[in-house]
Each structure stands twice: as structure tokens, then as C-alpha cells.
CSV table of C-alpha atoms in Angstrom, one decimal:
chain,number,residue,atom,x,y,z
A,1,UNK,CA,-10.0,104.1,-15.9
A,2,UNK,CA,-13.6,104.9,-14.8
A,3,UNK,CA,-15.4,102.4,-12.6
A,4,UNK,CA,-18.8,101.5,-13.9
A,5,UNK,CA,-21.6,99.6,-12.2
A,6,UNK,CA,-22.7,98.1,-15.5
A,7,UNK,CA,-19.9,98.3,-18.0
A,8,UNK,CA,-20.9,98.3,-21.7
A,9,UNK,CA,-20.8,94.8,-23.2
A,10,UNK,CA,-17.5,94.1,-24.9
A,11,UNK,CA,-19.1,93.0,-28.2
A,12,UNK,CA,-20.6,96.4,-29.0
A,13,UNK,CA,-17.2,97.8,-29.6
A,14,UNK,CA,-15.2,94.7,-30.5
A,15,UNK,CA,-14.1,94.2,-34.1
A,16,UNK,CA,-15.8,91.3,-35.7
A,17,UNK,CA,-13.3,88.5,-36.1
A,18,UNK,CA,-13.6,85.1,-37.6
A,19,UNK,CA,-11.7,83.3,-34.7
A,20,UNK,CA,-11.6,80.2,-36.8
A,21,UNK,CA,-10.3,76.9,-37.9
A,22,UNK,CA,-9.6,76.5,-41.6
A,23,UNK,CA,-7.7,73.7,-43.3
A,24,UNK,CA,-6.9,72.8,-46.9
A,25,UNK,CA,-5.4,69.4,-48.0
A,26,UNK,CA,-4.3,68.1,-51.4
A,27,UNK,CA,-5.1,64.6,-52.5
A,28,UNK,CA,-4.3,62.8,-55.7
A,29,UNK,CA,-6.4,64.7,-58.2
A,30,UNK,CA,-7.6,67.7,-56.2
A,31,UNK,CA,-8.0,69.5,-52.9
A,32,UNK,CA,-10.4,69.5,-50.0
A,33,UNK,CA,-11.0,72.7,-48.0
A,34,UNK,CA,-12.7,72.8,-44.6
A,35,UNK,CA,-13.8,75.5,-42.2
A,36,UNK,CA,-15.9,75.9,-39.1
A,37,UNK,CA,-18.8,78.4,-39.0
A,38,UNK,CA,-18.4,80.7,-36.0
A,39,UNK,CA,-17.9,84.5,-36.2
A,40,UNK,CA,-17.3,86.2,-32.9
A,41,UNK,CA,-17.2,89.8,-31.7
A,42,UNK,CA,-15.4,89.6,-28.4
A,43,UNK,CA,-17.3,86.9,-26.5
A,44,UNK,CA,-20.5,87.1,-28.5
A,45,UNK,CA,-21.1,84.9,-31.5
A,46,UNK,CA,-22.6,87.1,-34.2
A,47,UNK,CA,-23.0,84.5,-36.8
A,48,UNK,CA,-23.0,80.8,-36.1
A,49,UNK,CA,-23.5,79.5,-39.6
A,50,UNK,CA,-21.1,81.6,-41.7
A,51,UNK,CA,-19.5,79.8,-44.7
A,52,UNK,CA,-15.8,80.8,-44.6
A,53,UNK,CA,-15.0,79.0,-47.8
A,54,UNK,CA,-15.3,81.6,-50.5
A,55,UNK,CA,-15.1,80.9,-54.2
A,56,UNK,CA,-12.5,82.9,-56.2
A,57,UNK,CA,-13.3,81.0,-59.4
A,58,UNK,CA,-15.0,77.8,-60.6
A,59,UNK,CA,-12.2,75.6,-59.3
A,60,UNK,CA,-10.4,77.9,-56.9
A,61,UNK,CA,-11.6,78.6,-53.4
A,62,UNK,CA,-10.1,80.4,-50.5
A,63,UNK,CA,-10.6,79.9,-46.8
A,64,UNK,CA,-11.0,83.0,-44.6
A,65,UNK,CA,-9.7,83.7,-41.1
A,66,UNK,CA,-8.8,86.7,-39.0
A,67,UNK,CA,-10.8,89.9,-39.3
A,68,UNK,CA,-14.1,89.1,-41.1
A,69,UNK,CA,-14.3,92.4,-42.9
A,70,UNK,CA,-10.7,92.3,-44.1
A,71,UNK,CA,-10.9,88.7,-45.3
A,72,UNK,CA,-14.2,89.1,-47.2
A,73,UNK,CA,-12.9,92.2,-48.9
A,74,UNK,CA,-9.7,90.5,-50.0
A,75,UNK,CA,-11.7,87.6,-51.4
A,76,UNK,CA,-14.1,89.9,-53.3
A,77,UNK,CA,-11.2,91.9,-54.8
A,78,UNK,CA,-9.4,88.8,-55.9
A,79,UNK,CA,-12.6,87.3,-57.3
A,80,UNK,CA,-12.9,90.4,-59.5
A,81,UNK,CA,-9.3,90.5,-60.5
A,82,UNK,CA,-9.3,86.8,-61.4
A,83,UNK,CA,-12.4,87.2,-63.6
A,84,UNK,CA,-10.7,90.0,-65.6
A,85,UNK,CA,-7.5,87.9,-65.8
A,86,UNK,CA,-9.3,84.8,-67.0
A,87,UNK,CA,-11.1,86.7,-69.7
A,88,UNK,CA,-7.9,88.3,-70.9
A,89,UNK,CA,-6.0,85.0,-71.2
A,90,UNK,CA,-9.1,83.2,-72.4
A,91,UNK,CA,-8.5,80.2,-70.1
A,92,UNK,CA,-9.2,79.1,-66.6
A,93,UNK,CA,-6.8,80.8,-64.2
A,94,UNK,CA,-4.1,79.0,-62.4
A,95,UNK,CA,-4.3,78.5,-58.6
A,96,UNK,CA,-0.9,80.0,-58.4
A,97,UNK,CA,-2.3,83.2,-60.0
A,98,UNK,CA,-5.1,83.4,-57.5
A,99,UNK,CA,-2.7,82.9,-54.6
A,100,UNK,CA,-0.4,85.5,-56.0
A,101,UNK,CA,-3.2,88.1,-56.2
A,102,UNK,CA,-4.2,87.4,-52.6
A,103,UNK,CA,-0.6,87.6,-51.5
A,104,UNK,CA,-0.1,90.9,-53.3
A,105,UNK,CA,-3.0,92.5,-51.4
A,106,UNK,CA,-2.0,90.9,-48.1
A,107,UNK,CA,1.6,92.1,-48.4
A,108,UNK,CA,0.9,95.6,-49.7
A,109,UNK,CA,-1.6,96.4,-46.9
A,110,UNK,CA,-0.1,94.2,-44.3
A,111,UNK,CA,0.0,97.0,-41.7
A,112,UNK,CA,-3.7,97.7,-42.1
A,113,UNK,CA,-5.1,94.2,-42.6
A,114,UNK,CA,-5.3,91.3,-40.3
A,115,UNK,CA,-6.6,88.4,-42.3
A,116,UNK,CA,-5.1,85.1,-43.3
A,117,UNK,CA,-6.4,83.4,-46.4
A,118,UNK,CA,-5.6,79.9,-47.6
A,119,UNK,CA,-6.0,79.5,-51.3
A,120,UNK,CA,-6.6,76.1,-52.8
A,121,UNK,CA,-8.0,74.7,-56.0
A,122,UNK,CA,-7.4,72.6,-59.1
A,123,UNK,CA,-5.9,73.6,-62.5
A,124,UNK,CA,-4.8,71.7,-65.5
A,125,UNK,CA,-1.2,72.5,-65.2
A,126,UNK,CA,-0.3,71.3,-61.7
A,127,UNK,CA,-3.5,69.6,-60.4
A,128,UNK,CA,-4.6,70.1,-56.8
A,129,UNK,CA,-2.6,72.8,-55.0
A,130,UNK,CA,-2.7,74.6,-51.6
A,131,UNK,CA,-1.1,77.9,-51.0
A,132,UNK,CA,-0.7,79.7,-47.6
A,133,UNK,CA,-0.6,83.5,-47.7
A,134,UNK,CA,-0.1,84.4,-44.1
A,135,UNK,CA,0.8,88.1,-43.7
A,136,UNK,CA,1.9,88.4,-47.3
A,137,UNK,CA,4.2,85.4,-47.8
A,138,UNK,CA,3.3,82.9,-50.4
A,139,UNK,CA,4.2,79.2,-50.0
A,140,UNK,CA,2.8,76.1,-51.6
A,141,UNK,CA,2.3,73.2,-49.2
A,142,UNK,CA,0.8,69.7,-49.3
A,143,UNK,CA,-1.7,71.0,-46.7
A,144,UNK,CA,-2.2,74.1,-44.6
A,145,UNK,CA,-4.1,75.0,-41.4
A,146,UNK,CA,-5.0,78.4,-40.1
A,147,UNK,CA,-7.0,80.4,-37.6
A,148,UNK,CA,-7.1,80.3,-33.8
A,149,UNK,CA,-8.3,76.7,-33.7
A,150,UNK,CA,-5.4,75.5,-35.8
A,151,UNK,CA,-3.0,75.7,-32.8
A,152,UNK,CA,-4.7,72.8,-31.2
A,153,UNK,CA,-4.5,70.5,-34.2
A,154,UNK,CA,-0.9,71.0,-35.2
A,155,UNK,CA,0.1,67.8,-33.5
A,156,UNK,CA,-2.8,65.9,-35.0
A,157,UNK,CA,-2.3,67.0,-38.6
A,158,UNK,CA,1.5,66.4,-38.3
A,159,UNK,CA,0.9,62.9,-37.2
A,160,UNK,CA,-2.0,61.9,-39.4
A,161,UNK,CA,-1.3,63.5,-42.8
A,162,UNK,CA,0.0,61.2,-45.4
A,163,UNK,CA,0.8,62.0,-49.0
A,164,UNK,CA,-1.4,60.6,-51.8
A,165,UNK,CA,-4.6,60.0,-49.8
A,166,UNK,CA,-7.8,59.2,-51.6
A,167,UNK,CA,-10.6,61.8,-51.9
A,168,UNK,CA,-12.6,60.0,-49.2
A,169,UNK,CA,-9.7,59.7,-46.8
A,170,UNK,CA,-8.9,63.4,-47.3
A,171,UNK,CA,-12.5,64.4,-46.5
A,172,UNK,CA,-12.4,62.4,-43.4
A,173,UNK,CA,-9.1,63.8,-42.4
A,174,UNK,CA,-10.4,67.4,-42.8
A,175,UNK,CA,-13.6,66.7,-40.9
A,176,UNK,CA,-11.7,65.0,-38.0
A,177,UNK,CA,-9.3,67.9,-37.8
A,178,UNK,CA,-12.1,70.5,-37.8
A,179,UNK,CA,-14.0,68.6,-35.1
A,180,UNK,CA,-11.0,68.3,-32.8
A,181,UNK,CA,-10.2,72.0,-33.2
A,182,UNK,CA,-13.8,73.1,-32.6
A,183,UNK,CA,-13.8,70.9,-29.5
A,184,UNK,CA,-10.9,72.8,-28.0
A,185,UNK,CA,-11.1,76.4,-29.4
A,186,UNK,CA,-13.7,78.7,-27.9
A,187,UNK,CA,-13.7,80.8,-31.1
A,188,UNK,CA,-14.4,77.9,-33.4
A,189,UNK,CA,-17.7,76.0,-33.6
A,190,UNK,CA,-21.0,75.6,-35.2
A,191,UNK,CA,-21.1,73.4,-38.3
A,192,UNK,CA,-18.4,72.2,-40.6
A,193,UNK,CA,-18.3,73.3,-44.3
A,194,UNK,CA,-16.3,71.1,-46.6
A,195,UNK,CA,-15.5,71.9,-50.3
A,196,UNK,CA,-14.0,69.2,-52.6
A,197,UNK,CA,-12.4,70.5,-55.8
A,198,UNK,CA,-11.2,68.3,-58.6
A,199,UNK,CA,-11.1,68.3,-62.4
A,200,UNK,CA,-14.9,68.0,-62.5
A,201,UNK,CA,-15.6,71.1,-60.4
A,202,UNK,CA,-16.3,72.0,-56.8
A,203,UNK,CA,-18.7,70.2,-54.5
A,204,UNK,CA,-19.9,72.0,-51.3
A,205,UNK,CA,-21.1,70.1,-48.3
A,206,UNK,CA,-22.3,71.2,-44.8
A,207,UNK,CA,-21.9,68.8,-41.9
A,208,UNK,CA,-24.2,69.6,-39.0
A,209,UNK,CA,-23.0,69.5,-35.4
A,210,UNK,CA,-24.7,66.2,-34.5
A,211,UNK,CA,-23.2,64.5,-37.5
A,212,UNK,CA,-19.6,65.4,-36.7
A,213,UNK,CA,-17.4,62.5,-35.4
A,214,UNK,CA,-17.2,62.0,-31.7
A,215,UNK,CA,-13.9,61.7,-30.0
A,216,UNK,CA,-13.0,60.6,-26.5
A,217,UNK,CA,-14.0,63.6,-24.4
A,218,UNK,CA,-12.1,63.6,-21.1
B,1,UNK,CA,10.1,87.2,1.2
B,2,UNK,CA,10.7,90.8,0.3
B,3,UNK,CA,14.0,89.8,-1.4
B,4,UNK,CA,12.1,87.3,-3.5
B,5,UNK,CA,9.3,89.6,-4.7
B,6,UNK,CA,11.2,91.7,-7.2
B,7,UNK,CA,12.6,88.5,-8.8
B,8,UNK,CA,9.1,87.0,-9.0
B,9,UNK,CA,7.6,90.2,-10.5
B,10,UNK,CA,10.3,90.2,-13.1
B,11,UNK,CA,9.6,86.7,-14.2
B,12,UNK,CA,5.9,87.4,-14.3
B,13,UNK,CA,6.4,90.3,-16.8
B,14,UNK,CA,8.6,88.2,-19.1
B,15,UNK,CA,5.9,85.5,-19.1
B,16,UNK,CA,3.3,88.0,-20.0
B,17,UNK,CA,5.4,89.0,-23.0
B,18,UNK,CA,5.6,85.3,-23.9
B,19,UNK,CA,1.8,85.2,-23.5
B,20,UNK,CA,1.3,87.9,-26.1
B,21,UNK,CA,3.6,86.2,-28.5
B,22,UNK,CA,2.0,82.8,-28.2
B,23,UNK,CA,-1.7,83.5,-28.2
B,24,UNK,CA,-3.5,84.6,-31.4
B,25,UNK,CA,-4.9,88.1,-31.4
B,26,UNK,CA,-8.6,87.3,-31.0
B,27,UNK,CA,-7.9,85.6,-27.6
B,28,UNK,CA,-6.3,88.6,-26.1
B,29,UNK,CA,-9.3,90.8,-27.1
B,30,UNK,CA,-11.2,89.1,-24.3
B,31,UNK,CA,-9.0,90.6,-21.6
B,32,UNK,CA,-10.2,94.1,-21.1
B,33,UNK,CA,-12.2,93.3,-17.9
B,34,UNK,CA,-12.4,95.4,-14.9
B,35,UNK,CA,-11.2,94.3,-11.5
B,36,UNK,CA,-14.5,92.4,-10.7
B,37,UNK,CA,-13.6,89.6,-13.1
B,38,UNK,CA,-10.5,87.5,-12.9
B,39,UNK,CA,-8.2,87.5,-15.9
B,40,UNK,CA,-8.4,83.8,-16.7
B,41,UNK,CA,-7.4,83.9,-20.3
B,42,UNK,CA,-4.3,85.9,-19.8
B,43,UNK,CA,-3.2,83.7,-16.9
B,44,UNK,CA,-3.5,80.5,-18.8
B,45,UNK,CA,0.0,80.6,-20.3
B,46,UNK,CA,2.6,78.2,-19.1
B,47,UNK,CA,5.8,78.8,-20.8
B,48,UNK,CA,8.6,76.7,-22.1
B,49,UNK,CA,7.4,73.1,-21.6
B,50,UNK,CA,5.3,70.2,-22.7
B,51,UNK,CA,4.3,67.8,-20.0
B,52,UNK,CA,1.9,64.9,-20.1
B,53,UNK,CA,0.5,62.1,-17.9
B,54,UNK,CA,-1.7,59.1,-18.7
B,55,UNK,CA,-3.5,56.6,-16.5
B,56,UNK,CA,-3.4,52.9,-17.3
B,57,UNK,CA,-4.6,49.8,-15.6
B,58,UNK,CA,-2.0,49.4,-12.8
B,59,UNK,CA,-0.3,52.8,-12.8
B,60,UNK,CA,0.5,55.9,-14.7
B,61,UNK,CA,2.9,57.0,-17.5
B,62,UNK,CA,4.3,60.5,-17.2
B,63,UNK,CA,6.5,62.4,-19.7
B,64,UNK,CA,8.1,65.8,-20.3
B,65,UNK,CA,10.5,67.5,-22.6
B,66,UNK,CA,13.8,68.8,-21.3
B,67,UNK,CA,14.2,72.5,-22.2
B,68,UNK,CA,14.3,75.4,-19.8
B,69,UNK,CA,14.5,78.8,-21.5
B,70,UNK,CA,15.2,82.3,-20.3
B,71,UNK,CA,13.8,84.2,-23.2
B,72,UNK,CA,15.5,82.9,-26.3
B,73,UNK,CA,18.4,81.3,-24.5
B,74,UNK,CA,18.1,77.7,-23.5
B,75,UNK,CA,19.4,77.7,-20.0
B,76,UNK,CA,19.2,73.9,-19.6
B,77,UNK,CA,18.7,71.5,-22.5
B,78,UNK,CA,18.6,68.4,-20.3
B,79,UNK,CA,16.2,69.5,-17.5
B,80,UNK,CA,14.4,66.9,-15.5
B,81,UNK,CA,10.9,68.2,-15.1
B,82,UNK,CA,9.6,64.9,-13.5
B,83,UNK,CA,10.1,65.5,-9.8
B,84,UNK,CA,9.6,62.8,-7.2
B,85,UNK,CA,7.4,63.9,-4.3
B,86,UNK,CA,7.2,60.6,-2.7
B,87,UNK,CA,8.1,57.0,-3.5
B,88,UNK,CA,5.3,56.5,-5.9
B,89,UNK,CA,4.1,60.0,-6.5
B,90,UNK,CA,5.7,62.4,-9.1
B,91,UNK,CA,4.8,65.8,-10.3
B,92,UNK,CA,5.4,67.3,-13.8
B,93,UNK,CA,6.4,70.9,-13.6
B,94,UNK,CA,5.6,73.7,-16.0
B,95,UNK,CA,5.6,77.5,-15.8
B,96,UNK,CA,8.2,79.4,-13.7
B,97,UNK,CA,11.1,77.0,-12.9
B,98,UNK,CA,11.7,78.8,-9.6
B,99,UNK,CA,8.1,78.7,-8.5
B,100,UNK,CA,7.6,75.1,-9.3
B,101,UNK,CA,10.8,74.0,-7.6
B,102,UNK,CA,9.9,75.9,-4.5
B,103,UNK,CA,6.4,74.4,-4.4
B,104,UNK,CA,7.6,70.9,-5.1
B,105,UNK,CA,10.1,71.2,-2.2
B,106,UNK,CA,7.5,72.4,0.2
B,107,UNK,CA,5.0,69.7,-0.8
B,108,UNK,CA,7.6,67.0,-0.6
B,109,UNK,CA,8.3,68.1,3.0
B,110,UNK,CA,4.6,68.2,3.9
B,111,UNK,CA,3.8,64.9,2.3
B,112,UNK,CA,6.8,63.2,4.0
B,113,UNK,CA,5.7,64.4,7.4
B,114,UNK,CA,2.1,63.4,6.7
B,115,UNK,CA,3.1,59.9,5.6
B,116,UNK,CA,5.2,59.4,8.8
B,117,UNK,CA,2.2,60.5,10.9
B,118,UNK,CA,-0.1,58.1,9.1
B,119,UNK,CA,2.4,55.3,9.0
B,120,UNK,CA,1.4,54.3,5.5
B,121,UNK,CA,2.0,55.4,1.9
B,122,UNK,CA,0.2,58.8,1.1
B,123,UNK,CA,-2.6,59.0,-1.4
B,124,UNK,CA,-2.0,60.7,-4.7
B,125,UNK,CA,-5.1,62.8,-4.0
B,126,UNK,CA,-3.4,64.1,-0.9
B,127,UNK,CA,-0.3,65.2,-2.8
B,128,UNK,CA,-2.5,66.9,-5.4
B,129,UNK,CA,-4.5,68.6,-2.7
B,130,UNK,CA,-1.3,70.0,-1.1
B,131,UNK,CA,-0.3,71.4,-4.5
B,132,UNK,CA,-3.7,72.9,-5.0
B,133,UNK,CA,-3.7,74.5,-1.5
B,134,UNK,CA,-0.4,76.2,-2.2
B,135,UNK,CA,-1.1,77.1,-5.8
B,136,UNK,CA,-4.5,78.6,-4.9
B,137,UNK,CA,-3.4,80.5,-1.8
B,138,UNK,CA,-0.5,82.2,-3.5
B,139,UNK,CA,-2.1,82.4,-7.0
B,140,UNK,CA,-1.3,86.1,-7.4
B,141,UNK,CA,2.5,85.5,-6.9
B,142,UNK,CA,2.9,82.2,-8.6
B,143,UNK,CA,3.1,81.0,-12.2
B,144,UNK,CA,2.9,77.3,-12.0
B,145,UNK,CA,1.1,74.6,-13.9
B,146,UNK,CA,1.6,71.2,-12.3
B,147,UNK,CA,0.4,67.7,-13.1
B,148,UNK,CA,0.5,65.3,-10.2
B,149,UNK,CA,0.6,61.6,-11.0
B,150,UNK,CA,1.3,58.4,-9.1
B,151,UNK,CA,0.1,55.1,-7.7
B,152,UNK,CA,-1.4,54.3,-4.3
B,153,UNK,CA,-2.8,51.1,-3.0
B,154,UNK,CA,-6.3,52.5,-2.6
B,155,UNK,CA,-7.1,53.8,-6.0
B,156,UNK,CA,-4.3,52.6,-8.3
B,157,UNK,CA,-2.9,54.9,-10.9
B,158,UNK,CA,-4.2,58.5,-10.9
B,159,UNK,CA,-3.5,61.7,-12.7
B,160,UNK,CA,-4.5,65.1,-11.2
B,161,UNK,CA,-4.0,68.4,-12.9
B,162,UNK,CA,-3.4,71.6,-11.0
B,163,UNK,CA,-3.2,74.3,-13.7
B,164,UNK,CA,-2.3,78.0,-13.2
B,165,UNK,CA,-4.9,79.6,-10.9
B,166,UNK,CA,-5.1,76.7,-8.5
B,167,UNK,CA,-7.9,74.4,-9.5
B,168,UNK,CA,-7.5,70.7,-9.2
B,169,UNK,CA,-9.2,67.9,-11.2
B,170,UNK,CA,-8.6,64.3,-11.9
B,171,UNK,CA,-8.3,63.3,-15.6
B,172,UNK,CA,-7.4,60.0,-17.3
B,173,UNK,CA,-5.0,61.9,-19.5
B,174,UNK,CA,-3.6,65.4,-19.0
B,175,UNK,CA,-1.3,67.7,-20.9
B,176,UNK,CA,0.2,71.0,-19.9
B,177,UNK,CA,2.8,73.6,-20.7
B,178,UNK,CA,3.1,75.9,-23.7
B,179,UNK,CA,3.6,73.0,-26.1
B,180,UNK,CA,0.4,71.3,-25.0
B,181,UNK,CA,-1.8,73.6,-27.2
B,182,UNK,CA,-0.5,71.9,-30.3
B,183,UNK,CA,-1.3,68.4,-29.2
B,184,UNK,CA,-4.8,68.7,-27.8
B,185,UNK,CA,-6.2,67.5,-31.2
B,186,UNK,CA,-3.7,64.6,-31.3
B,187,UNK,CA,-4.4,63.5,-27.7
B,188,UNK,CA,-8.2,63.8,-28.1
B,189,UNK,CA,-8.2,61.7,-31.2
B,190,UNK,CA,-5.6,59.0,-30.1
B,191,UNK,CA,-6.4,58.4,-26.5
B,192,UNK,CA,-8.5,55.3,-25.7
B,193,UNK,CA,-9.4,54.1,-22.3
B,194,UNK,CA,-7.9,50.8,-21.3
B,195,UNK,CA,-4.5,51.1,-23.1
B,196,UNK,CA,-1.6,48.9,-21.9
B,197,UNK,CA,1.6,50.3,-20.4
B,198,UNK,CA,3.5,50.0,-23.7
B,199,UNK,CA,0.7,51.7,-25.6
B,200,UNK,CA,0.7,54.5,-23.1
B,201,UNK,CA,4.5,54.9,-23.4
B,202,UNK,CA,4.3,55.1,-27.2
B,203,UNK,CA,1.3,57.5,-27.1
B,204,UNK,CA,3.1,59.8,-24.7
B,205,UNK,CA,6.4,59.8,-26.6
B,206,UNK,CA,4.7,60.5,-29.8
B,207,UNK,CA,2.6,63.3,-28.4
B,208,UNK,CA,5.6,64.9,-26.8
B,209,UNK,CA,7.6,64.6,-30.0
B,210,UNK,CA,4.9,66.3,-32.0
B,211,UNK,CA,4.7,69.2,-29.5
B,212,UNK,CA,8.5,69.6,-29.4
B,213,UNK,CA,8.5,69.8,-33.1
B,214,UNK,CA,6.1,72.8,-33.1
B,215,UNK,CA,6.8,74.6,-29.9
B,216,UNK,CA,9.9,76.7,-29.8
B,217,UNK,CA,10.0,76.5,-26.0
B,218,UNK,CA,9.9,72.7,-25.9
B,219,UNK,CA,12.7,70.4,-27.0
B,220,UNK,CA,15.7,68.4,-26.1
B,221,UNK,CA,15.0,64.8,-25.0
B,222,UNK,CA,11.8,63.1,-24.0
B,223,UNK,CA,11.9,62.0,-20.4
B,224,UNK,CA,9.4,59.2,-19.4
B,225,UNK,CA,8.6,57.5,-16.2
B,226,UNK,CA,6.2,54.6,-15.4
B,227,UNK,CA,4.9,54.5,-11.8
B,228,UNK,CA,3.2,51.4,-10.6
B,229,UNK,CA,2.9,49.1,-7.7
B,230,UNK,CA,6.4,47.7,-8.5
B,231,UNK,CA,8.0,51.2,-8.3
B,232,UNK,CA,9.3,53.7,-10.8
B,233,UNK,CA,11.0,53.0,-14.1
B,234,UNK,CA,12.6,56.0,-15.8
B,235,UNK,CA,13.8,56.3,-19.4
B,236,UNK,CA,14.9,59.0,-21.8
B,237,UNK,CA,14.5,59.1,-25.5
B,238,UNK,CA,17.3,61.1,-27.2
B,239,UNK,CA,16.9,63.4,-30.2
B,240,UNK,CA,17.8,61.0,-32.9
B,241,UNK,CA,15.6,58.2,-31.5
B,242,UNK,CA,12.4,60.4,-31.3
B,243,UNK,CA,9.4,59.3,-33.3
B,244,UNK,CA,9.3,60.9,-36.7
B,245,UNK,CA,6.2,62.0,-38.6
B,246,UNK,CA,5.8,63.1,-42.2
B,247,UNK,CA,5.6,66.9,-41.8
B,248,UNK,CA,5.4,69.6,-44.4
């Protein structure tokens, strides 16, 4: 290892990662997705306002985490495949279909990719659903968290999640969880993006740093 | 000392493996520093524990899980990680079991001696300083994250945290150990200043139960202790009595 007086900054050669907090929760009648907005390359923040909630279809979104390039590519590919599929069946696609497409890519290329997408949305058949597709598995859950910041809020979401919350309670739950994670994880931060999907469509919201809830800060 | 070193080095390498398993990939990419910069992020792993301490008006509540692991084997499922250092001063141990036991023994001796010289009860800050002295001086050899908590007549209930590396700071509530990562969000959102003793006990038990649920290296029973002017009350909450949450 050569000794250098002024070593090259890490972030020039680091892969761009979305060290992240993402969360998706079902409520009675739809889902709420949330994410932070920080993209880091090593210790440098390369984008502080990135929206990690990517639309796959009108009422199906996915939340990106892990390598930014890998996650965006998967989302774009599935967006295209889902468009073709929905034209073929002449109906809105099921959330399960979107999640399966994501899972297929994640599993087939699991050695090359390092991205974790949470797929969530609303369809006529089963209402609001959340699917986790970590490393190529596919599982439906009442809620899912992901990204580096999610480690810190495991206890919080385990304790605070209740089935059949209202839309309002769900949104508050998501914003609280994101705020707590951003407070503890160095790779998560910026603003909070929240998307609410129900039978009427998807509503995107951005909550700025100073509007986030404040917790006891030891 | 020479006979101890190989054993210590062996433990350190196994903890480094546990470090790689427990931290997500983007954290470890920060670690390619040269010798000029200390390797904080890689050092911040304490393995196999969840410990917690909370201050309240009149004392402190401390708690820990009861699992000691050597790799995947649970060496002791009923460990007592709440170690008395003096009559009203306890420490919660996390990290290498051998290191923390040795440090606790040494500090118990030093504090006992100091208290006899002073002819009065030692301060919690003194105990914490002794831990910090040792943890900082031997930081390269040790892997110990310790929370010191107790009651003294001058400042009441106090919690001091001495994490890996040897810093010391006083905090109203402190968590430590590998399981602590999972409950930072819960503790941040549920702690309020001015809780009563019963509220603190409930808060600690619930936080530890949540961490034990998620961390493979924490488990067993929840050991709690309340330290106040009246003395020390200890209790254990067994597996089937642990608080339950609606999980996925």
C-alpha cells in the first residue's frame, strides 16, 4: 500500500449508493410509501434531493435502495415490462405482477446487482399491498422497511405498527419512522418523500427538513 | 500478559467477522483509510448484547438481555450483564465478555480503595472516569462497550456511557450492544424527560424485548435493576412474560 501525502478523495472512486431509509405500509384502502432523499458516494452526498419513490405504473410505485444505478435500472426495466403487460391484458396490472417482475430481475442477476426494491400499490383484486423483494425473494407483508437507516427503526415499527390504520395515521407513522431513521443514520437525510396510493390514484408529497416532526434529541 | 494476547487477538478477529455480517454494505465502504485516520466505523460494533440505562428522578433503571454467544453457539443463556461496581453503582457490559469482566474487576478494586480513602460513597462520575481511563488507555487491545449507571448523594441518578474507543459522556438514556441499533428509533420516539420509576421500567423492558426480537445475538430473559437512595432492587422478566408487539 503506497503512502500518499494527499490521498485521492474516496468519493471519486466510490460507487454511488443510495444509503437510505425506505418504508411502505398498507392501510385500509391503499398503501403509503416513504423515503429519504440522500444519495452518497463514500462520504460525499452527491444528491440531497433525490426522489427514491419511482412509479412503475399509475397505482404501483417502488422504493429504491442500495446501489443507485442498479435500482434505477431495475425500476426502468420493470416500468417498460409492466406497460407492455398491461396493454396485452387490457387492464391495470396487479401489484403482485409488478413485484414478480422485480423479483425475477433481482434473482436472475443477484450476483451482479446490489439493490433492494420495495414494491407497493393498489389494485382492484386485493387492494393495498406491499411486497419486499430483497435479493430475489418475494414476500407480501403488511409493511416493509429497507435501506441502511431501517436498522435503527426496527424496534420502532415493531412497536408502533397496528393493522387497519387510517390513511392519516399511516402517513404520520411513515413520516415518524423516516425522521427517526434520518436522525440516526449518516447515510439517510435530506427531505422526506411520501406517496399515498389508493383507488383514486397516487398522491406525491415532499416534506422539507424543518417541517419534519421533532423527537427528544439526547 | 503475553499469554493473554493470542486469546485477545483471536476474539478480535471473530468480532470483526461479526462486524461485517451486521453492518450494511455502504457503511463498510467508508473504511479504506490509511493509518493517519482512526477506524471508527469498523470499531463501533459491540457483539451479542442489548444493554440500556435510563435516568429518572431519584435514581436509574438499568437493563440487559442474558445471552452470551461464541459464534452461533449460546454459551450462556442466563448471563448477568449487570455487574455491581459499588453499593449503588452498576455497569452494563457489552462486547468481549472476557475484556469487560476484567475491566469491571479492576475498576471495582480501584473504586473500593478510593471510597475507603475518601471515607464516603464514591461518585458515579468517578466510576465512569475509571472505566474511561482503562478503556482509552488499552483501546487497541480491548473490545468493550460499557454503560455505567448509579446513584450518589451529590448528583442523584446518573447514566454515563463509555463506548468502544474510550470516550465518556453523560446521557439521560443510553443503549448499547449489537441489539441497540434496532431500538434507536423506538428509544428516540418514546423517551420523555421526567418519567417515573414504573414508566422507566416499562420503557426499558419494552425496548429490550424489541431488540431481542430482532437481534440474533440478544435473547433469553430481561434483567432489570433499579438503583436509588434506598438501594438496589433487581428483577428478571422471563421469556413468556416479555412484552409482546404485533409484528409481521
